[in-house]
CSV table of C-alpha atoms and ligand atoms in Angstrom, one decimal:
chain,number,residue,atom,x,y,z
A,50,MET,CA,3.5,-6.6,10.9
A,51,LEU,CA,0.9,-5.8,13.5
A,52,GLU,CA,-2.3,-4.8,12.0
A,53,ASN,CA,-2.7,-1.1,11.9
A,54,THR,CA,-6.3,-1.2,12.8
A,55,LEU,CA,-5.3,-2.5,16.2
A,56,LEU,CA,-2.2,-0.6,16.9
A,57,ASP,CA,-2.0,3.0,15.9
A,58,GLU,CA,-2.6,5.4,13.0
A,59,LEU,CA,0.0,3.9,10.7
A,60,HIS,CA,-1.7,3.4,7.4
A,61,GLU,CA,-1.6,0.9,4.6
A,62,GLU,CA,-2.5,2.1,1.1
A,63,CYS,CA,-5.6,1.4,-0.9
A,64,GLY,CA,-6.3,-1.3,-3.4
A,65,VAL,CA,-8.1,-1.2,-6.7
A,66,PHE,CA,-9.6,-4.0,-8.8
A,67,GLY,CA,-11.6,-3.9,-12.1
A,68,VAL,CA,-13.3,-6.4,-14.4
A,69,PHE,CA,-14.2,-6.1,-18.1
A,70,GLY,CA,-16.3,-8.5,-20.1
A,71,CYS,CA,-17.2,-11.1,-17.5
A,72,HIS,CA,-20.7,-12.1,-16.4
A,73,GLY,CA,-21.1,-11.4,-12.7
A,74,ALA,CA,-18.4,-8.7,-12.7
A,75,ALA,CA,-19.3,-7.4,-9.3
A,76,GLU,CA,-18.9,-10.8,-7.7
A,77,ILE,CA,-15.5,-11.2,-9.3
A,78,THR,CA,-14.6,-7.8,-8.0
A,79,TYR,CA,-15.8,-8.7,-4.5
A,80,PHE,CA,-13.3,-11.7,-4.5
A,81,GLY,CA,-10.6,-9.5,-5.9
A,82,LEU,CA,-11.1,-6.9,-3.2
A,83,HIS,CA,-11.2,-9.5,-0.6
A,84,SER,CA,-7.7,-10.6,-1.5
A,85,LEU,CA,-6.6,-6.9,-1.5
A,86,GLN,CA,-8.0,-6.4,2.0
A,87,HIS,CA,-4.6,-6.1,3.5
A,88,ARG,CA,-4.2,-2.8,1.6
A,89,GLY,CA,-7.0,-1.1,3.4
A,90,GLN,CA,-9.7,-2.0,5.9
A,91,GLU,CA,-11.4,1.3,6.4
A,92,GLY,CA,-13.9,1.2,3.6
A,93,ALA,CA,-14.9,-0.7,0.4
A,94,GLY,CA,-17.0,-0.1,-2.6
A,95,ILE,CA,-18.0,-1.5,-6.0
A,96,VAL,CA,-19.6,0.1,-9.0
A,97,ALA,CA,-20.9,-2.2,-11.7
A,98,CYS,CA,-22.0,-1.3,-15.2
A,99,ASP,CA,-24.8,-3.0,-17.0
A,100,ASN,CA,-25.4,-1.8,-20.6
A,101,GLY,CA,-24.1,1.7,-19.7
A,102,SER,CA,-26.1,2.0,-16.5
A,103,MET,CA,-24.0,2.1,-13.3
A,104,LYS,CA,-24.9,1.1,-9.8
A,105,ARG,CA,-22.8,1.4,-6.7
A,106,ILE,CA,-22.6,0.0,-3.2
A,107,LYS,CA,-20.0,1.4,-0.8
A,108,GLY,CA,-19.5,1.6,2.9
A,109,GLN,CA,-17.1,1.7,5.8
A,110,GLY,CA,-15.4,-1.4,7.1
A,111,LEU,CA,-14.1,-4.6,5.7
A,112,VAL,CA,-15.2,-6.0,2.3
A,113,THR,CA,-17.2,-8.7,4.1
A,114,GLU,CA,-18.9,-6.1,6.3
A,115,VAL,CA,-19.9,-3.8,3.4
A,116,PHE,CA,-21.2,-6.5,1.1
A,117,LYS,CA,-23.8,-8.6,2.9
A,118,GLU,CA,-25.5,-11.6,1.4
A,119,GLY,CA,-27.6,-10.7,-1.6
A,120,SER,CA,-26.1,-7.2,-2.0
A,121,LEU,CA,-24.1,-8.2,-5.1
A,122,ASP,CA,-27.3,-9.1,-6.9
A,123,LYS,CA,-28.1,-5.4,-6.9
A,124,LEU,CA,-24.9,-4.8,-9.0
A,125,PRO,CA,-25.6,-6.6,-12.3
A,126,GLY,CA,-23.4,-6.2,-15.4
A,127,ASP,CA,-20.2,-7.5,-17.0
A,128,MET,CA,-18.0,-4.6,-16.0
A,129,ALA,CA,-17.1,-3.3,-12.5
A,130,ILE,CA,-14.5,-1.5,-10.5
A,131,GLY,CA,-13.9,-1.7,-6.8
A,132,HIS,CA,-11.8,-0.2,-4.1
A,133,VAL,CA,-10.5,-1.0,-0.6
A,134,ARG,CA,-9.6,2.1,1.3
A,135,TYR,CA,-7.3,3.3,3.9
A,136,SER,CA,-7.3,7.1,4.1
A,137,THR,CA,-4.0,8.4,3.0
A,138,ALA,CA,-5.3,11.8,1.8
A,139,GLY,CA,-8.7,13.0,2.9
A,140,GLY,CA,-10.5,11.8,5.9
A,141,SER,CA,-12.1,8.4,6.7
A,142,SER,CA,-15.7,9.6,6.2
A,143,ILE,CA,-18.1,7.8,3.9
A,144,GLU,CA,-17.9,10.6,1.2
A,145,ASN,CA,-14.3,9.6,0.8
A,146,VAL,CA,-15.0,5.9,0.3
A,147,GLN,CA,-14.5,5.0,-3.4
A,148,PRO,CA,-15.3,4.4,-6.2
A,149,PHE,CA,-16.8,7.7,-7.1
A,150,LEU,CA,-19.6,7.9,-9.6
A,151,PHE,CA,-20.1,10.9,-11.9
A,152,ASN,CA,-22.5,12.1,-14.5
A,153,HIS,CA,-21.0,13.5,-17.6
A,154,HIS,CA,-23.0,14.6,-20.6
A,155,THR,CA,-21.4,11.7,-22.6
A,156,GLY,CA,-22.7,9.3,-20.0
A,157,PRO,CA,-21.8,8.2,-16.4
A,158,PHE,CA,-18.3,7.3,-15.4
A,159,ALA,CA,-16.8,5.8,-12.2
A,160,LEU,CA,-13.3,6.0,-10.9
A,161,CYS,CA,-11.1,4.9,-8.0
A,162,HIS,CA,-7.5,5.2,-7.2
A,163,ASN,CA,-4.6,4.1,-5.0
A,164,GLY,CA,-1.8,6.4,-4.1
A,165,ASN,CA,-1.4,10.1,-3.2
A,166,LEU,CA,-0.9,13.2,-5.4
A,167,VAL,CA,1.7,15.7,-4.3
A,168,ASN,CA,0.1,18.6,-6.1
A,169,SER,CA,-3.5,18.1,-5.0
A,170,ASN,CA,-3.8,21.5,-3.3
A,171,GLU,CA,-2.7,23.2,-6.4
A,172,LEU,CA,-5.0,21.2,-8.6
A,173,LYS,CA,-8.0,21.7,-6.3
A,174,LYS,CA,-7.4,25.4,-6.4
A,175,PHE,CA,-7.1,25.3,-10.2
A,176,CYS,CA,-10.5,23.5,-10.4
A,177,GLU,CA,-12.2,25.7,-7.8
A,178,ASP,CA,-11.0,28.9,-9.5
A,179,ARG,CA,-12.8,27.5,-12.6
A,180,GLY,CA,-16.1,26.8,-10.7
A,181,SER,CA,-15.7,23.2,-9.3
A,182,LEU,CA,-17.2,22.3,-6.0
A,183,PHE,CA,-15.6,19.3,-4.3
A,184,GLN,CA,-17.8,16.8,-2.4
A,185,SER,CA,-14.9,14.9,-0.8
A,186,THR,CA,-11.3,15.4,0.1
A,187,SER,CA,-10.1,12.5,-2.0
A,188,ASP,CA,-7.6,12.8,-4.8
A,189,SER,CA,-9.9,10.8,-7.1
A,190,GLU,CA,-12.4,13.6,-7.2
A,191,ILE,CA,-9.7,15.9,-8.5
A,192,LEU,CA,-9.2,13.7,-11.5
A,193,ALA,CA,-12.9,13.8,-12.3
A,194,HIS,CA,-13.0,17.6,-12.1
A,195,LEU,CA,-9.9,17.9,-14.3
A,196,ILE,CA,-11.4,15.6,-16.9
A,197,GLN,CA,-14.4,17.9,-17.0
A,198,LYS,CA,-12.2,21.0,-17.3
A,199,ASN,CA,-10.1,19.5,-20.1
A,200,TYR,CA,-13.1,18.2,-22.0
A,201,ASN,CA,-13.5,20.9,-24.7
A,202,ASP,CA,-15.6,18.7,-26.9
A,203,ARG,CA,-12.8,16.3,-27.5
A,204,THR,CA,-13.0,12.6,-26.7
A,205,PHE,CA,-13.2,11.4,-23.1
A,206,ILE,CA,-9.8,9.7,-23.5
A,207,TYR,CA,-8.2,12.9,-24.7
A,208,SER,CA,-9.5,14.8,-21.7
A,209,LEU,CA,-8.5,12.0,-19.3
A,210,LYS,CA,-5.0,12.0,-20.7
A,211,SER,CA,-4.7,15.8,-20.4
A,212,ALA,CA,-6.0,15.5,-16.8
A,213,LEU,CA,-3.5,12.7,-16.0
A,214,GLU,CA,-0.7,14.8,-17.3
A,215,MET,CA,-1.5,17.4,-14.7
A,216,LEU,CA,-1.2,15.0,-11.8
A,217,ASP,CA,2.0,14.7,-9.9
A,218,GLY,CA,2.7,11.9,-7.4
A,219,ALA,CA,1.8,8.3,-7.0
A,220,PHE,CA,-1.3,6.7,-8.4
A,221,ALA,CA,-3.0,3.7,-10.0
A,222,PHE,CA,-6.3,4.8,-11.4
A,223,LEU,CA,-9.2,2.8,-12.7
A,224,VAL,CA,-11.9,4.6,-14.7
A,225,MET,CA,-15.0,2.9,-16.0
A,226,LEU,CA,-17.1,4.3,-18.9
A,227,GLY,CA,-20.3,2.7,-20.2
A,228,ASP,CA,-18.3,0.6,-22.7
A,229,LYS,CA,-14.7,0.4,-21.5
A,230,LEU,CA,-12.4,0.0,-18.5
A,231,ILE,CA,-9.4,2.3,-18.3
A,232,ALA,CA,-6.3,1.7,-16.2
A,233,ALA,CA,-3.6,4.3,-15.7
A,234,ARG,CA,-0.4,4.4,-13.7
A,235,ASP,CA,1.7,7.3,-12.5
A,236,LYS,CA,4.7,8.1,-14.7
A,237,TYR,CA,7.2,7.2,-11.9
A,238,GLY,CA,5.7,3.7,-11.5
A,239,LEU,CA,5.4,4.2,-7.8
A,240,ARG,CA,2.2,2.1,-7.3
A,241,PRO,CA,1.7,-1.3,-8.8
A,242,LEU,CA,-1.1,-2.2,-11.2
A,243,SER,CA,-1.4,-5.5,-13.2
A,244,ILE,CA,-3.6,-6.9,-15.9
A,245,GLY,CA,-5.0,-10.4,-16.0
A,246,LYS,CA,-7.2,-12.5,-18.3
A,247,ILE,CA,-10.3,-14.3,-17.2
A,248,ASN,CA,-13.0,-16.2,-19.2
A,249,GLY,CA,-12.6,-14.1,-22.3
A,250,GLY,CA,-12.6,-10.9,-20.3
A,251,TYR,CA,-9.9,-8.9,-18.4
A,252,VAL,CA,-9.2,-7.9,-14.8
A,253,VAL,CA,-6.9,-5.2,-13.4
A,254,SER,CA,-5.6,-5.3,-9.9
A,255,SER,CA,-3.3,-3.5,-7.5
A,256,GLU,CA,-1.6,-6.8,-6.8
A,257,THR,CA,-1.4,-10.1,-8.7
A,258,CYS,CA,-2.4,-12.1,-5.6
A,259,ALA,CA,-6.0,-11.3,-6.5
A,260,PHE,CA,-5.7,-13.2,-9.8
A,261,GLU,CA,-5.1,-16.6,-8.1
A,262,VAL,CA,-8.4,-16.4,-6.2
A,263,ILE,CA,-10.5,-15.8,-9.3
A,264,ASN,CA,-8.5,-18.0,-11.5
A,265,ALA,CA,-7.3,-15.2,-13.7
A,266,LYS,CA,-4.0,-15.5,-15.7
A,267,PHE,CA,-1.4,-12.7,-15.4
A,268,VAL,CA,-1.0,-10.8,-18.7
A,269,ARG,CA,1.3,-7.9,-17.8
A,270,ASP,CA,1.8,-4.9,-15.6
A,271,VAL,CA,0.5,-1.5,-16.6
A,272,ASN,CA,3.6,0.6,-17.5
A,273,PRO,CA,4.4,3.9,-15.8
A,274,GLY,CA,2.7,6.7,-17.7
A,275,GLU,CA,0.5,4.3,-19.6
A,276,VAL,CA,-3.2,4.4,-20.2
A,277,VAL,CA,-4.7,1.0,-21.0
A,278,GLU,CA,-8.2,1.0,-22.5
A,279,ILE,CA,-10.0,-2.3,-22.3
A,280,SER,CA,-13.1,-2.6,-24.5
A,281,LYS,CA,-14.7,-5.2,-26.7
A,282,ASP,CA,-12.0,-4.5,-29.2
A,283,GLY,CA,-9.4,-5.8,-26.7
A,284,ILE,CA,-6.5,-3.9,-25.1
A,285,LYS,CA,-5.3,-0.5,-26.4
A,286,SER,CA,-2.3,1.1,-25.0
A,287,THR,CA,-1.2,4.7,-25.2
A,288,TYR,CA,0.9,7.0,-23.0
A,289,TYR,CA,-0.2,10.3,-21.4
A,290,SER,CA,3.4,11.2,-20.5
A,291,ASN,CA,6.7,10.9,-22.3
A,292,MET,CA,8.5,10.7,-19.0
A,293,ASN,CA,8.2,7.1,-17.9
A,294,LYS,CA,10.3,5.9,-15.1
A,295,HIS,CA,10.4,2.8,-13.0
A,296,HIS,CA,10.5,3.7,-9.3
A,297,MET,CA,8.4,1.1,-7.6
A,298,CYS,CA,7.9,1.9,-3.9
A,299,ALA,CA,10.3,-0.2,-2.0
A,300,MET,CA,7.8,-0.5,0.9
A,301,GLU,CA,5.5,-2.5,-1.5
A,302,TYR,CA,8.2,-5.2,-1.4
A,303,ILE,CA,9.2,-4.7,2.2
A,304,TYR,CA,5.8,-4.5,3.9
A,305,PHE,CA,2.6,-3.7,2.0
A,306,SER,CA,2.1,-6.3,-0.7
A,307,ARG,CA,1.1,-9.9,0.0
A,308,PRO,CA,3.9,-12.4,-0.2
A,309,ASP,CA,2.2,-14.2,-3.1
A,310,SER,CA,2.1,-11.1,-5.3
A,311,GLU,CA,4.5,-10.6,-8.1
A,312,LEU,CA,5.6,-6.9,-8.3
A,313,GLU,CA,7.0,-6.1,-11.7
A,314,GLY,CA,8.3,-9.6,-12.1
A,315,ARG,CA,9.7,-10.1,-8.6
A,316,ASN,CA,7.8,-12.3,-6.1
A,317,VAL,CA,7.3,-10.5,-2.8
A,318,HIS,CA,8.1,-13.6,-0.6
A,319,ALA,CA,11.3,-14.2,-2.6
A,320,PHE,CA,12.3,-10.6,-2.2
A,321,ARG,CA,11.7,-10.7,1.6
A,322,LYS,CA,13.5,-14.1,2.0
A,323,ALA,CA,16.5,-12.7,0.1
A,324,SER,CA,16.5,-9.6,2.3
A,325,GLY,CA,16.5,-11.8,5.4
A,326,LYS,CA,19.6,-13.7,4.0
A,327,LEU,CA,21.4,-10.4,3.3
A,328,LEU,CA,20.5,-9.2,6.8
A,329,TYR,CA,22.5,-12.1,8.2
A,330,LYS,CA,25.3,-11.7,5.7
A,331,GLU,CA,25.7,-8.0,6.6
A,332,MET,CA,25.7,-8.5,10.3
A,333,PRO,CA,26.3,-12.1,11.4
A,334,THR,CA,25.2,-12.6,15.0
A,335,LYS,CA,25.4,-15.6,17.3
A,336,ALA,CA,22.0,-16.7,18.7
A,337,ASP,CA,19.8,-19.7,19.5
A,338,ILE,CA,16.6,-18.9,17.7
A,339,VAL,CA,15.2,-16.6,14.9
A,340,ILE,CA,11.7,-15.2,15.3
A,341,GLY,CA,9.8,-13.1,12.8
A,342,VAL,CA,7.1,-10.5,13.7
A,343,PRO,CA,3.9,-11.9,12.1
A,344,ASP,CA,2.9,-11.7,9.3
A,345,SER,CA,5.0,-9.5,7.0
A,346,SER,CA,8.3,-10.3,8.5
A,347,LEU,CA,8.0,-14.1,8.4
A,348,SER,CA,9.6,-14.4,4.9
A,349,ALA,CA,12.6,-12.4,6.0
A,350,ALA,CA,12.9,-14.4,9.2
A,351,ILE,CA,12.9,-17.7,7.1
A,352,GLY,CA,15.7,-16.2,4.9
A,353,TYR,CA,17.7,-15.2,7.9
A,354,ALA,CA,17.4,-18.6,9.5
A,355,GLU,CA,18.3,-20.4,6.3
A,356,GLU,CA,21.4,-18.3,5.8
A,357,SER,CA,22.6,-18.3,9.5
A,358,LYS,CA,21.6,-22.0,10.1
A,359,ILE,CA,20.0,-20.7,13.4
A,360,PRO,CA,16.7,-22.5,13.9
A,361,TYR,CA,13.5,-20.5,13.0
A,362,GLU,CA,11.0,-20.7,15.8
A,363,MET,CA,7.3,-19.7,16.3
A,364,GLY,CA,8.2,-17.6,19.3
A,365,LEU,CA,5.4,-15.1,18.7
A,366,ILE,CA,1.8,-16.2,18.0
A,367,LYS,CA,-0.7,-13.8,16.5
A,368,ASN,CA,-4.3,-14.0,17.4
A,369,LYS,CA,-6.0,-13.9,14.1
A,370,TYR,CA,-9.5,-13.3,15.5
A,371,VAL,CA,-9.0,-9.9,17.1
A,372,GLY,CA,-11.4,-7.8,15.1
A,373,ARG,CA,-11.9,-4.2,14.3
A,374,THR,CA,-13.9,-3.7,17.5
A,375,PHE,CA,-10.7,-3.3,19.3
A,376,ILE,CA,-9.5,-0.2,17.5
A,377,GLN,CA,-8.6,2.0,20.3
A,378,PRO,CA,-6.8,5.3,19.9
A,379,SER,CA,-5.4,5.9,23.4
A,380,GLN,CA,-1.8,4.9,24.2
A,381,ALA,CA,-3.0,2.7,27.1
A,382,MET,CA,-5.4,0.8,24.9
A,383,ARG,CA,-2.8,0.4,22.2
A,384,GLU,CA,-0.7,-1.3,24.7
A,385,LYS,CA,-3.5,-3.7,25.5
A,386,GLY,CA,-4.1,-4.1,21.8
A,387,VAL,CA,-0.7,-5.6,21.3
A,388,ARG,CA,-1.2,-8.1,24.0
A,389,MET,CA,-4.5,-9.2,22.6
A,390,LYS,CA,-2.8,-9.5,19.2
A,391,LEU,CA,0.5,-11.1,20.0
A,392,SER,CA,1.7,-13.6,22.5
A,393,ALA,CA,5.3,-14.6,23.2
A,394,VAL,CA,5.8,-18.4,23.7
A,395,SER,CA,7.8,-18.7,27.0
A,396,SER,CA,8.6,-22.4,26.5
A,397,ILE,CA,10.4,-21.5,23.3
A,398,ILE,CA,12.0,-18.3,24.3
A,399,LYS,CA,13.1,-18.8,27.9
A,400,GLY,CA,16.8,-18.7,28.3
A,401,LYS,CA,17.4,-18.2,24.6
A,402,ARG,CA,19.4,-15.6,22.6
A,403,VAL,CA,16.8,-14.4,20.2
A,404,ILE,CA,17.2,-12.8,16.8
A,405,LEU,CA,14.0,-10.8,16.3
A,406,ILE,CA,13.3,-9.9,12.6
A,407,ASP,CA,10.9,-7.1,11.7
A,408,ASP,CA,10.4,-5.5,8.3
A,409,SER,CA,10.6,-1.8,9.5
A,410,ILE,CA,10.7,0.6,12.4
A,411,VAL,CA,8.5,3.6,12.0
A,412,ARG,CA,7.8,5.0,15.4
A,413,GLY,CA,9.5,2.3,17.3
A,414,THR,CA,6.5,1.4,19.4
A,415,THR,CA,6.1,-2.1,17.9
A,416,SER,CA,9.7,-3.1,18.4
A,417,LYS,CA,9.8,-1.7,21.9
A,418,ARG,CA,6.7,-3.7,23.0
A,419,ILE,CA,7.9,-6.9,21.4
A,420,VAL,CA,11.3,-6.7,22.9
A,421,ALA,CA,9.6,-6.2,26.3
A,422,LEU,CA,7.3,-9.2,25.6
A,423,LEU,CA,10.3,-11.4,24.8
A,424,ARG,CA,12.2,-10.3,27.9
A,425,GLU,CA,9.1,-11.0,30.0
A,426,ALA,CA,9.0,-14.5,28.4
A,427,GLY,CA,12.5,-15.1,29.6
A,428,ALA,CA,14.7,-14.2,26.6
A,429,LYS,CA,18.4,-14.0,27.6
A,430,GLU,CA,19.3,-11.6,24.7
A,431,VAL,CA,17.2,-9.9,22.1
A,432,HIS,CA,18.9,-8.8,18.9
A,433,VAL,CA,16.6,-6.8,16.6
A,434,ARG,CA,17.3,-7.1,12.9
A,435,ILE,CA,15.2,-4.9,10.5
A,436,SER,CA,14.9,-6.0,6.9
A,437,SER,CA,14.9,-2.4,5.6
A,438,PRO,CA,17.0,0.7,6.2
A,439,GLN,CA,16.2,3.4,8.8
A,440,ILE,CA,13.1,5.4,7.8
A,441,THR,CA,14.4,9.0,8.1
A,442,ASN,CA,12.0,10.9,5.8
A,443,PRO,CA,8.3,11.1,5.3
A,444,CYS,CA,6.5,9.5,2.4
A,445,PHE,CA,4.3,11.8,0.3
A,446,TYR,CA,3.1,9.0,-2.0
A,447,GLY,CA,0.3,7.4,-0.1
A,448,VAL,CA,2.1,5.7,2.7
A,449,ASP,CA,1.1,7.4,5.9
A,450,ILE,CA,4.4,8.1,7.4
A,451,SER,CA,4.0,11.7,6.6
A,452,THR,CA,5.8,13.8,9.3
A,453,TYR,CA,9.3,13.8,10.6
A,454,ASP,CA,8.0,13.9,14.1
A,455,GLU,CA,6.6,10.4,14.0
A,456,LEU,CA,9.7,8.8,12.6
A,457,ILE,CA,12.0,7.6,15.4
A,458,SER,CA,15.0,7.3,13.0
A,459,ALA,CA,14.5,11.0,12.0
A,460,ARG,CA,15.1,12.0,15.6
A,461,LEU,CA,17.5,9.4,17.0
A,462,ASP,CA,20.7,7.7,15.7
A,463,LEU,CA,21.1,4.0,15.6
A,464,GLU,CA,22.2,3.8,19.3
A,465,GLY,CA,19.4,6.0,20.4
A,466,VAL,CA,16.8,3.8,18.6
A,467,ARG,CA,18.4,0.7,20.1
A,468,GLU,CA,18.2,2.2,23.6
A,469,TYR,CA,14.6,3.2,23.0
A,470,ILE,CA,13.4,-0.2,22.0
A,471,GLY,CA,15.5,-1.9,24.7
A,472,ALA,CA,17.3,-4.4,22.4
A,473,ASP,CA,20.8,-5.8,23.1
A,474,SER,CA,21.7,-4.9,19.6
A,475,LEU,CA,20.0,-3.4,16.5
A,476,TYR,CA,20.9,-3.5,12.8
A,477,PHE,CA,19.1,-2.2,9.7
A,478,LEU,CA,19.5,-3.6,6.3
A,479,SER,CA,21.5,-1.5,3.8
A,480,LYS,CA,20.0,0.2,0.8
A,481,GLU,CA,22.3,-1.8,-1.5
A,482,ALA,CA,20.9,-5.0,-0.1
A,483,LEU,CA,17.4,-3.9,-0.9
A,484,PHE,CA,18.4,-3.5,-4.6
A,485,GLU,CA,20.0,-6.9,-4.5
A,486,ALA,CA,16.9,-8.5,-3.0
A,487,ALA,CA,14.7,-6.8,-5.5
A,488,GLU,CA,17.1,-7.7,-8.4
A,489,ARG,CA,16.8,-4.1,-9.6
A,490,ASN,CA,18.3,-0.7,-8.5
A,491,ASP,CA,15.6,1.7,-9.5
A,492,LEU,CA,13.2,1.4,-6.5
A,493,CYS,CA,11.9,4.5,-4.8
A,494,LEU,CA,13.8,4.7,-1.5
A,495,ALA,CA,12.8,8.3,-0.6
A,496,CYS,CA,11.7,7.5,3.0
A,497,PHE,CA,15.2,6.0,3.6
A,498,THR,CA,17.2,8.5,1.6
A,499,GLY,CA,15.2,11.8,1.3
A,500,LYS,CA,15.7,11.6,-2.5
A,501,TYR,CA,12.2,12.0,-3.8
A,502,PRO,CA,11.4,11.0,-7.4
A,503,THR,CA,8.9,13.9,-7.8
A,504,ALA,CA,8.6,17.5,-7.0
A,505,LEU,CA,7.0,18.0,-3.6
A,506,TYR,CA,4.8,21.1,-3.7
A,507,HIS,CA,2.7,21.6,-0.5
A,508,ALA,CA,3.6,18.3,0.9
A,509,VAL,CA,6.9,19.6,2.2
A,510,LYS,CA,5.1,22.3,4.2
A,511,ASP,CA,2.7,19.7,5.7
A,512,ALA,CA,5.6,17.5,6.8
A,513,ASN,CA,7.4,20.6,8.2
A,514,LYS,CA,5.2,21.2,11.2
A,515,ASP,CA,8.2,21.1,13.5
A,516,GLY,CA,10.3,23.2,11.1
A,517,LYS,CA,12.8,20.4,10.7
A,518,PHE,CA,12.8,20.0,6.9
B,729,AMP,P1,6.3,1.2,14.6
B,729,AMP,O1,5.7,0.5,15.7
B,729,AMP,O2,5.7,2.6,14.4
B,729,AMP,O3,7.8,1.2,14.6
B,729,AMP,O4,5.8,0.4,13.3
B,729,AMP,C1,6.5,-0.6,12.7
B,729,AMP,C2,5.6,-1.8,12.5
B,729,AMP,O5,4.5,-1.4,11.7
B,729,AMP,C3,6.3,-2.9,11.8
B,729,AMP,O6,6.0,-4.1,12.4
B,729,AMP,C4,5.9,-2.9,10.4
B,729,AMP,O7,5.6,-4.2,9.9
B,729,AMP,C5,4.6,-2.1,10.4
B,729,AMP,N1,4.5,-1.0,9.4
B,729,AMP,C6,5.5,-0.5,8.7
B,729,AMP,N2,5.1,0.5,7.9
B,729,AMP,C7,3.8,0.6,8.1
B,729,AMP,C8,2.7,1.4,7.6
B,729,AMP,N3,2.9,2.3,6.7
B,729,AMP,N4,1.5,1.1,8.0
B,729,AMP,C9,1.2,0.2,9.0
B,729,AMP,N5,2.2,-0.6,9.5
B,729,AMP,C10,3.4,-0.4,9.1
B,730,SF4,FE1,7.4,3.9,-0.8
B,730,SF4,FE2,9.1,5.1,0.9
B,730,SF4,FE3,8.9,5.9,-1.7
B,730,SF4,FE4,6.9,6.3,0.0
B,730,SF4,S1,8.9,7.2,0.1
B,730,SF4,S2,6.8,5.5,-2.1
B,730,SF4,S3,7.0,4.5,1.3
B,730,SF4,S4,9.7,3.9,-0.9
């Protein structure tokens, strides 16, 4: 993986983290968000709750940029929720940075989410027709307005559940009331959300890698369609939907999540390593060295090397210290960005037949540049092996591969892509191998197959700019 902040507009998703019943909840949330930083670098925010009163700090940039020394002291309380953002719906402006904080006549509440609704236009219109005015373009605000619309003097939970039932798409929501933390997951199970235990309290996180840092113990995943209420009475579980499926996003395993996270019981590194092994089994190729594109493809490269007995080499070195200052939108600057970010090690590569492992090809620009880098460094042959199938369809669930136009595999066949990236050979892992690596066969593979687990509403029109759908 090359960091999206440096390369182009490809987006990662967001991350959510919440704490209930722990002194210094904002600080714990800060560390939780820090370990979810890979899920979004555009903005971060924390709302903490102290005896029913809520305070918020949010801003644009990395967690360490938004929260300066001493700022967490301004967020007292034993309950907090936090968010790291990459804009998947809505723009990147500060109004869209979460969590959102609302006043309700029953008291304040805060909320944040990860994912993308497919019926947001319809729901916005529904709310606006009934008098709502939106301050942001984020899906989270839609939920807040729907809660309000569904209130009817019933309990907050009742209106939250009625509101959740109206949402279609992928999401993991955290809602904080004066006395409880609520976690909800979409009924298709597209986005991950896990519960942990810490010092007599609880934490909820997009990924379990955050638990390790704060010394929390994994309890369980939030189930698809489930609403988990965490209060001083413990954990209460109910469901807002009867239709509960398990269609975890395959890209969470392939690319987004951190290798040390467990996604519904399967470790991400173990998945990637298994996918690398299967990549060799499906298309055995003679070569001298195996190289992975840092960082997300290293596990798959290790698996490939182990299975093929071809030595794994550090042929590409990533400069970890290239910061956000280098975000440059122009094509010319992107080219430079890659060179700042990645170097090919000539002494390792020169004269060698190289297997280059990457986790995915979206636009094809990364592979094209890396193949060129390897050739310049003297590679004799470059065989590109991708540890996922060809991405031929847009994602409408929060992963910013949202138009056909930008997907090289939607436009070109295998040979066309190989020619474009300049590789000697190219192979993509099969869908069956993904299931084998994940040890399950119910993953969402819509961007590879075009079979979407939800209805699509307006999303199809948006993807259809070129009329190809
Ligand atoms: P591309 O250059 O457009 O083909 O992008 C492929 C590269 O981006 C691979 O190295 C992937 O690790 C990484 N990648 C895949 N999906 C995404 C995504 N949604 N956001 C950011 N990077 C991605
Ligand atoms: Fe993930 Fe692809 Fe499904 Fe989107 S379409 S949720 S990226 S598997």
